CSV table of C-alpha atoms in Angstrom, one decimal:
chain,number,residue,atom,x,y,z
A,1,UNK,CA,-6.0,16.4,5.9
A,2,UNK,CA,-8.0,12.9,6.4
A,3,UNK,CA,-5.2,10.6,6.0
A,4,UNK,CA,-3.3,12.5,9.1
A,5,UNK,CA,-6.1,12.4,11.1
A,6,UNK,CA,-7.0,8.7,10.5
A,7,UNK,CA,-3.7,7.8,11.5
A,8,UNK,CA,-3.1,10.3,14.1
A,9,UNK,CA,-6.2,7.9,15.5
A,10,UNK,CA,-5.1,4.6,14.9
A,11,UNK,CA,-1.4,5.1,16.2
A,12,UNK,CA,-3.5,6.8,19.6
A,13,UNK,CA,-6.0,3.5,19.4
A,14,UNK,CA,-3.0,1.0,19.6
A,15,UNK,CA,-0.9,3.5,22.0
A,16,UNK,CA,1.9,4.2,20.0
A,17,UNK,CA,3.4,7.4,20.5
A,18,UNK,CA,4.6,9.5,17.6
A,19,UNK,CA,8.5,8.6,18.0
A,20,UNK,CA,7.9,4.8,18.1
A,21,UNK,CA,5.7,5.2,15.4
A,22,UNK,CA,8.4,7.4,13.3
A,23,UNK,CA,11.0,4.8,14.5
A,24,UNK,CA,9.1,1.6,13.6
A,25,UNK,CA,8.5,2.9,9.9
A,26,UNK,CA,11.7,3.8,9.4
A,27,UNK,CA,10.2,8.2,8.9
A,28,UNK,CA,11.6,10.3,9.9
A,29,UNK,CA,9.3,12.1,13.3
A,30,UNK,CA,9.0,15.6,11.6
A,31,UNK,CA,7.6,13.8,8.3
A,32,UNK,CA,5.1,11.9,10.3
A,33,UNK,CA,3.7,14.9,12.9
A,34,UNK,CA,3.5,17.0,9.0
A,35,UNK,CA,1.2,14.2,8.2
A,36,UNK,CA,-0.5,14.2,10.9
A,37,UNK,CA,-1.4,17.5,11.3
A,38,UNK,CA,-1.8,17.6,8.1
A,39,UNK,CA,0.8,19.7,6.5
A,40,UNK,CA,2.7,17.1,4.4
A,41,UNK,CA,1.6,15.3,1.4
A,42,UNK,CA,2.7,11.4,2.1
A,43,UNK,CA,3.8,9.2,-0.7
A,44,UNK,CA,2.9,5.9,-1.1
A,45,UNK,CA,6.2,4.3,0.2
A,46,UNK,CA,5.7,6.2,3.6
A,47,UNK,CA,1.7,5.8,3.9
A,48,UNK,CA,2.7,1.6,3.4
A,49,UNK,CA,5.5,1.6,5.9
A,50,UNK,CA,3.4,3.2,7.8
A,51,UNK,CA,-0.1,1.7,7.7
A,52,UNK,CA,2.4,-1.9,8.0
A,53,UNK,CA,3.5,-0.9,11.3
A,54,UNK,CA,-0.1,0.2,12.4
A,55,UNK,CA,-1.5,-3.5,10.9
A,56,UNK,CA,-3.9,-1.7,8.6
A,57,UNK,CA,-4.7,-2.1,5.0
A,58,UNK,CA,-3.8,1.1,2.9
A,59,UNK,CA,-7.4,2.1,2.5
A,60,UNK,CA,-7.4,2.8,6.6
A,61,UNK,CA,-5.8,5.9,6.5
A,62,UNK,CA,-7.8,6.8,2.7
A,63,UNK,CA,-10.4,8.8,1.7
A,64,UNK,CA,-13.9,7.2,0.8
A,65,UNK,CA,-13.4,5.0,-2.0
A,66,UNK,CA,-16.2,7.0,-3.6
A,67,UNK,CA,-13.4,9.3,-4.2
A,68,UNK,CA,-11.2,7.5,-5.8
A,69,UNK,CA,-8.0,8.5,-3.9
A,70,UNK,CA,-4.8,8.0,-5.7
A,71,UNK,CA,-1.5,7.8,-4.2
A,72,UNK,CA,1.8,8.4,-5.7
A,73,UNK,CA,5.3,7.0,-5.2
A,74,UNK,CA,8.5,7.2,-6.9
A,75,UNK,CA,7.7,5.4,-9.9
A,76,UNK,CA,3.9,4.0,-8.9
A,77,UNK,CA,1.0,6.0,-9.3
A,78,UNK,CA,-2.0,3.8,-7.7
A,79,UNK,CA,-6.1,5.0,-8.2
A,80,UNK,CA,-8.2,3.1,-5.3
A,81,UNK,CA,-10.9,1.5,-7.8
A,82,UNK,CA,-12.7,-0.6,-4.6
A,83,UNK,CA,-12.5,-2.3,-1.3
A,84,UNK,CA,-13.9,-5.7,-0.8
A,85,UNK,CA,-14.3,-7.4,2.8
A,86,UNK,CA,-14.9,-11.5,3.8
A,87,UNK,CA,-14.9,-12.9,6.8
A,88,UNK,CA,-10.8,-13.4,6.6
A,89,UNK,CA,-9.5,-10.9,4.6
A,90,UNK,CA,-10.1,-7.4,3.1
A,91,UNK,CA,-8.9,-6.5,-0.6
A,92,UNK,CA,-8.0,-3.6,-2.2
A,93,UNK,CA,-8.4,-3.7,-5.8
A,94,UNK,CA,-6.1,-0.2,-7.9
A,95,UNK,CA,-5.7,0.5,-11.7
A,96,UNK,CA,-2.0,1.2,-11.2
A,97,UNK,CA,0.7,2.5,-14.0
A,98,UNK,CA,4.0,2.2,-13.1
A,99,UNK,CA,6.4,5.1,-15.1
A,100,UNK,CA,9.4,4.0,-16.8
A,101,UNK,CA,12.7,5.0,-14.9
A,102,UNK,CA,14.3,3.9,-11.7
A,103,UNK,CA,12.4,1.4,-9.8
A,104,UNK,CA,10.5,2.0,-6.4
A,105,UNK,CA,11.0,0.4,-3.8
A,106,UNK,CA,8.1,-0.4,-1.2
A,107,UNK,CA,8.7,-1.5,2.1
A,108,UNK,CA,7.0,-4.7,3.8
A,109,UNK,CA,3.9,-5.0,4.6
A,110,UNK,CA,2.5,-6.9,7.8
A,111,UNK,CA,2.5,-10.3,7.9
A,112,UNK,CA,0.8,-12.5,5.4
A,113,UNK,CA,-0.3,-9.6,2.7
A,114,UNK,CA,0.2,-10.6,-0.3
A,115,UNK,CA,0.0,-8.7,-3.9
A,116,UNK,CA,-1.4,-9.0,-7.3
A,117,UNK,CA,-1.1,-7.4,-10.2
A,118,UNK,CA,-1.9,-9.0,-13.8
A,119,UNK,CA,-0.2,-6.5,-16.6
A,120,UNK,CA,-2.6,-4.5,-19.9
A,121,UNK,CA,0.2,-2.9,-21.2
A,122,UNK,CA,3.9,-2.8,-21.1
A,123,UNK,CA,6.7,-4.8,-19.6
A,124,UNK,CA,6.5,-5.0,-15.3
A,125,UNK,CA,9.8,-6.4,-13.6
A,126,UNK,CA,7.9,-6.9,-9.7
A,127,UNK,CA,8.0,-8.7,-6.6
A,128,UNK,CA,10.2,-9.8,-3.5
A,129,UNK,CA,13.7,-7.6,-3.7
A,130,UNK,CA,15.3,-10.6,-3.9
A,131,UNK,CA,13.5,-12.1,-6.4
A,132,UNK,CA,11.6,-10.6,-8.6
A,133,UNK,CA,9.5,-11.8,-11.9
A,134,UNK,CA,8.6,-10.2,-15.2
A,135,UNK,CA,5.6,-10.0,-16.9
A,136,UNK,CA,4.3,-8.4,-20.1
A,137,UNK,CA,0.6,-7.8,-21.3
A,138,UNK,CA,-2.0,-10.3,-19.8
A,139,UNK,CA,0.7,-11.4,-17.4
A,140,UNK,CA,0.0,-12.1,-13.4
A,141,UNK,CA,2.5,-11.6,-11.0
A,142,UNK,CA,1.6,-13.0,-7.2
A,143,UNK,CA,3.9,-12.3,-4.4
A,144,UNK,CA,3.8,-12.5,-0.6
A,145,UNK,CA,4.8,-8.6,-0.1
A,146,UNK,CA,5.7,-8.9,4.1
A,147,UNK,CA,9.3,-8.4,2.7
A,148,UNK,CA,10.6,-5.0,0.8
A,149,UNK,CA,9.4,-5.7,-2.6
A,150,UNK,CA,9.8,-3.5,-5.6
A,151,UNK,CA,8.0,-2.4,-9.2
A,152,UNK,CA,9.8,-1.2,-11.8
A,153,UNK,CA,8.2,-0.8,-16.1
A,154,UNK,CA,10.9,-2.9,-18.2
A,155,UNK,CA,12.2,-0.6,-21.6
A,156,UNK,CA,10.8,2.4,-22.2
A,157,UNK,CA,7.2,2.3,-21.9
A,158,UNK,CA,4.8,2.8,-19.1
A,159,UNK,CA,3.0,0.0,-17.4
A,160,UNK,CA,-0.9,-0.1,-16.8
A,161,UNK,CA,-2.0,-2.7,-14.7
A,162,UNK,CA,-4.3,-3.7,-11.4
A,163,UNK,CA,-3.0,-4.4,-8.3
A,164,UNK,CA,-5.0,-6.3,-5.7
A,165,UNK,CA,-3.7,-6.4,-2.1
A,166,UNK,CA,-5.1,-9.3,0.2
A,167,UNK,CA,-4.9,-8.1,4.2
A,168,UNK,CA,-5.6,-10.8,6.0
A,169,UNK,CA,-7.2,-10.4,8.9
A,170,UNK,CA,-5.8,-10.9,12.3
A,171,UNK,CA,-6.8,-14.2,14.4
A,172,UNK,CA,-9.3,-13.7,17.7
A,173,UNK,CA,-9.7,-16.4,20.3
A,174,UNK,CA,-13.4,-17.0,19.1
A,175,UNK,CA,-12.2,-17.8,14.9
């Protein structure tokens, strides 16, 4: 599988080894060698907690947006619709529908991401644990998502919506 190569790589690149890696995103070892090698499908809470603790955007570890990847979590199913670049930050633009139910819970992201989604249909309760916000049809929700943060659709209808993740990108000594 792609995504366990690509981070297979990246955790080698930054010389992480598989248990620190496991331990920093809070997976357990076995889950993350499975992925690796390519013998476990991830979901989308473990591909962020992990992708956080390498300091990569989602779309990293991915397939070619050409392919339209989508990733699946508890109660968020996410389509990769583009990925955008500037000089100090990369995006990641999904169509996103969130099924009604429990919530899901996503865990941080590095540093300074932050997310947002603006609502087409349905009723989207979203945000900081601590403090999430509500929004309905042509609602925007904005939240700085380096804390656990959660999505859940409000009643008993699922929510469509986009969701645009800002990574920015880390400092050098010549910016």
């Amino acid at each position: 599988m792609d995504v366990g190569r690509r981070i297979r790589a990246l955790r080698m690149e930054r010389g992480i080894s598989l248990s620190e890696l496991a331990r920093l995103a809070g997976v357990g070892k076995a889950t993350l060698s499975g992925l690796e090698n390519g013998v476990r499908n991830p979901t989308l809470e473990t591909l962020y907690a992990i992708t956080a603790q390498l300091g990569v955007p989602l779309t990293a570890v991915l397939s070619a947006p050409e392919q339209t990847p989508t990733v699946r979590g508890a109660a968020v199913g996410a389509t990769l619709l583009e990925v955008f670049h500037d000089r100090d930050a990369t995006y990641e633009l999904y169509r996103m529908r969130v099924s009604p139910g429990p919530a899901q819970l996503s865990p941080a992201h590095q540093a300074g991401v932050t997310e947002h989604v603006t609502v087409f249909s349905g009723v989207l309760r979203a945000g900081p644990v601590d403090a999430p916000s509500t929004a309905g049809p042509g609602g925007y929700l904005r939240w700085t998502s380096d804390v656990p943060h959660s999505y859940a659709a409000v009643g008993d209808d699922e929510v469509r919506a986009s969701l645009l993740l800002r990574y920015p990108r880390p400092s050098t000594p010549d910016s």
